[in-house]
XYZ file of C-alpha atoms in Angstrom:
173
model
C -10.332 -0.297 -19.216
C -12.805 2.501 -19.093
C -15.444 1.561 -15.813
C -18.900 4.088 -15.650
C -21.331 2.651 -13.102
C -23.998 4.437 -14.937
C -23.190 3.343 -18.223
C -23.326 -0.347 -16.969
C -26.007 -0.032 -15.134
C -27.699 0.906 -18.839
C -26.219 -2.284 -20.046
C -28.102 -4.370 -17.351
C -30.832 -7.029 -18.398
C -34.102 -6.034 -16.304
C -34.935 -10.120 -16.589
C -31.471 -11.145 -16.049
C -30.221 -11.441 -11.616
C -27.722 -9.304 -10.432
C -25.474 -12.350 -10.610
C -26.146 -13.093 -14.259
C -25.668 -8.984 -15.087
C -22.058 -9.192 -12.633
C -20.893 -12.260 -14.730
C -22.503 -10.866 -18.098
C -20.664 -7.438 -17.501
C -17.010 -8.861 -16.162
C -17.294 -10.949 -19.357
C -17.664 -7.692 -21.635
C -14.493 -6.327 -19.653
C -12.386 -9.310 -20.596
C -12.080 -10.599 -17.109
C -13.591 -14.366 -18.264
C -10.636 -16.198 -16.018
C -11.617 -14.215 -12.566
C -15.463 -14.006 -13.060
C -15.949 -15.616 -9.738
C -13.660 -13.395 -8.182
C -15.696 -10.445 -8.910
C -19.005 -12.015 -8.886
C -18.157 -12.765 -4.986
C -16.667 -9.370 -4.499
C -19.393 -7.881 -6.457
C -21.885 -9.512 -3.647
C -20.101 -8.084 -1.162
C -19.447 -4.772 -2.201
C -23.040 -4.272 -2.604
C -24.759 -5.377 0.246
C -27.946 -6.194 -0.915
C -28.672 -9.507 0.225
C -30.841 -12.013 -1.591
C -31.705 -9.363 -4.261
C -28.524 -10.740 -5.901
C -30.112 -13.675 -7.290
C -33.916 -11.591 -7.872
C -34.335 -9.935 -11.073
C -32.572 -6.516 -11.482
C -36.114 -5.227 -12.487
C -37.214 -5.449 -9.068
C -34.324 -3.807 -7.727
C -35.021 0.016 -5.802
C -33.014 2.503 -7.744
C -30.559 2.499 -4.539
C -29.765 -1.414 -5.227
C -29.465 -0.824 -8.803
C -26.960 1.939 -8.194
C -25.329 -0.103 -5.863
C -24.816 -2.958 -8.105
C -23.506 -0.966 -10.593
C -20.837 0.935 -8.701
C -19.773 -2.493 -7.588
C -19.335 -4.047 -10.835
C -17.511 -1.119 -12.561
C -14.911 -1.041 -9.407
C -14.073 -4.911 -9.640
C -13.292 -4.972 -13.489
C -10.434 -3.235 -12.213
C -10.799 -0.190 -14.538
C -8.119 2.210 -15.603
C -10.210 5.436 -15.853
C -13.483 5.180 -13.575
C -16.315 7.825 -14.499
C -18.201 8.500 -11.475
C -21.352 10.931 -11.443
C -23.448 11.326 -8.603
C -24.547 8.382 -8.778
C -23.542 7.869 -5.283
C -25.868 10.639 -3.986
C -28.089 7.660 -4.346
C -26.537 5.520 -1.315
C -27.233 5.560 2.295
C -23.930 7.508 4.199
C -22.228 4.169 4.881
C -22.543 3.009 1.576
C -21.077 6.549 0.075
C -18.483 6.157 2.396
C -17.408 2.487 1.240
C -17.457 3.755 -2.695
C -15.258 6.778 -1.644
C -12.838 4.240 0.258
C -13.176 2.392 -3.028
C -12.294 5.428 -5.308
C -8.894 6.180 -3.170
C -8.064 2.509 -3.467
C -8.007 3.199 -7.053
C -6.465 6.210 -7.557
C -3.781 4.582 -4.654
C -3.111 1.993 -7.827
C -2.614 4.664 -10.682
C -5.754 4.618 -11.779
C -7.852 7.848 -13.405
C -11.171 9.055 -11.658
C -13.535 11.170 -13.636
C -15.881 12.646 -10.697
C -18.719 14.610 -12.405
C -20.481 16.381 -9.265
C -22.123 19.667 -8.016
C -21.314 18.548 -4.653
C -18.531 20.818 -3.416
C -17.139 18.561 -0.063
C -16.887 15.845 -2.093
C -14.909 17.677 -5.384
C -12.607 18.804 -2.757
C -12.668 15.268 -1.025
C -11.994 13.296 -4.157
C -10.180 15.073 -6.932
C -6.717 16.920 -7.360
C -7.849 19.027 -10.156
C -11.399 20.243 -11.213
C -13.083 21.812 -14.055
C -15.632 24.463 -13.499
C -18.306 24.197 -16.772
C -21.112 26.629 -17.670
C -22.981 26.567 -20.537
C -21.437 23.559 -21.675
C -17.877 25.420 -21.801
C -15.075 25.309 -19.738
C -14.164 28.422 -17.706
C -11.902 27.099 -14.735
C -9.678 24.373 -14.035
C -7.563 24.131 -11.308
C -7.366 23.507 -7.455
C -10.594 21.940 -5.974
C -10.814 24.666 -3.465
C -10.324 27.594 -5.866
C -12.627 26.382 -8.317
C -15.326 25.369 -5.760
C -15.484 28.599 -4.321
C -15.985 30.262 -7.681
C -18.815 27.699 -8.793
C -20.227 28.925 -5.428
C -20.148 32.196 -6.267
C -21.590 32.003 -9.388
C -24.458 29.985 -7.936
C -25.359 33.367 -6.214
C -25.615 35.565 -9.169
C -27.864 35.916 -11.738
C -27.822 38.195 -15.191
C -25.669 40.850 -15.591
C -23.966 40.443 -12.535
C -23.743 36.543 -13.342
C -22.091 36.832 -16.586
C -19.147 39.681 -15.514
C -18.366 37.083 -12.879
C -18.132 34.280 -15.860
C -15.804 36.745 -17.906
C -13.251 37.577 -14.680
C -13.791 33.657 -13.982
C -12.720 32.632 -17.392
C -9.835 35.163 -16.817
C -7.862 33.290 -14.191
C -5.735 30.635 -13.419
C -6.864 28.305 -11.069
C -3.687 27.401 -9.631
């Protein structure tokens, strides 16, 4: 099972409650026997009260996101794809997703973290990619290839795209 909170969230019925979208989704993830399961822990997860049974058309872009990271991490997915998404979320709420992506990953599970936010590549993942220009030009250690994607972030031109080339060069290991 392939989870993407964003994806889902795309798949949502603006007319339909958070409840119907929870037990609409779950049932497009084959989970038809534990749709209550997940509809409660679905409720739970994302903390937004009464909204639950309003109209996800009236939900604040920070419930919608919510909702959706909630529903793609109780359909008990095999590779999650996580963007940052969760930029959206108060601190406590980030938090309880991260504690949610470990859990996871703890189970064998594949995360696919697409970020810019350094603390949190290094947080989450045990490899990354560095892209530019739609190509890859590092993979490797979180740390290393942070601190090159910072660097380039500094430069611009010339000096940008000699530090692309020796980038491209190395192994991020």
């Amino acid at each position: 099972r392939v989870s993407w909170p964003i994806g889902l969230a795309g798949g949502f019925q603006g007319s339909m409650t958070g409840r119907q979208n929870v037990k609409f989704v779950a049932r497009i993830h084959g989970a038809e026997e534990e749709i209550e399961r997940v509809v409660r822990e679905v409720e739970d997860f994302a903390e937004i009260g009464d909204a639950f049974d309003e109209p996800v058309k009236t939900y604040s872009s920070g419930m919608y996101v919510r909702l959706a990271f909630s529903v793609a991490t109780n359909v008990d997915p095999d590779i999650l794809v996580v963007d940052e998404a969760l930029a959206v979320g108060d601190e406590a709420f980030q938090r309880k997703c991260f504690a949610r992506i470990e859990e996871i990953k703890d189970r064998g599970g594949t995360i696919l973290f697409v970020s810019h936010a350094p603390q949190s590549i290094i947080q989450l993942c045990d490899r990354a990619i560095l892209m530019d220009g739609g190509e890859k030009i590092l993979e490797g250690s979180p740390k290393i290839v942070v601190s090159h994607y910072q660097r380039l972030l500094n430069l611009s031109g010339e000096e940008a795209e000699a530090a692309r080339e020796k980038i491209k060069s190395l192994d991020g290991w």
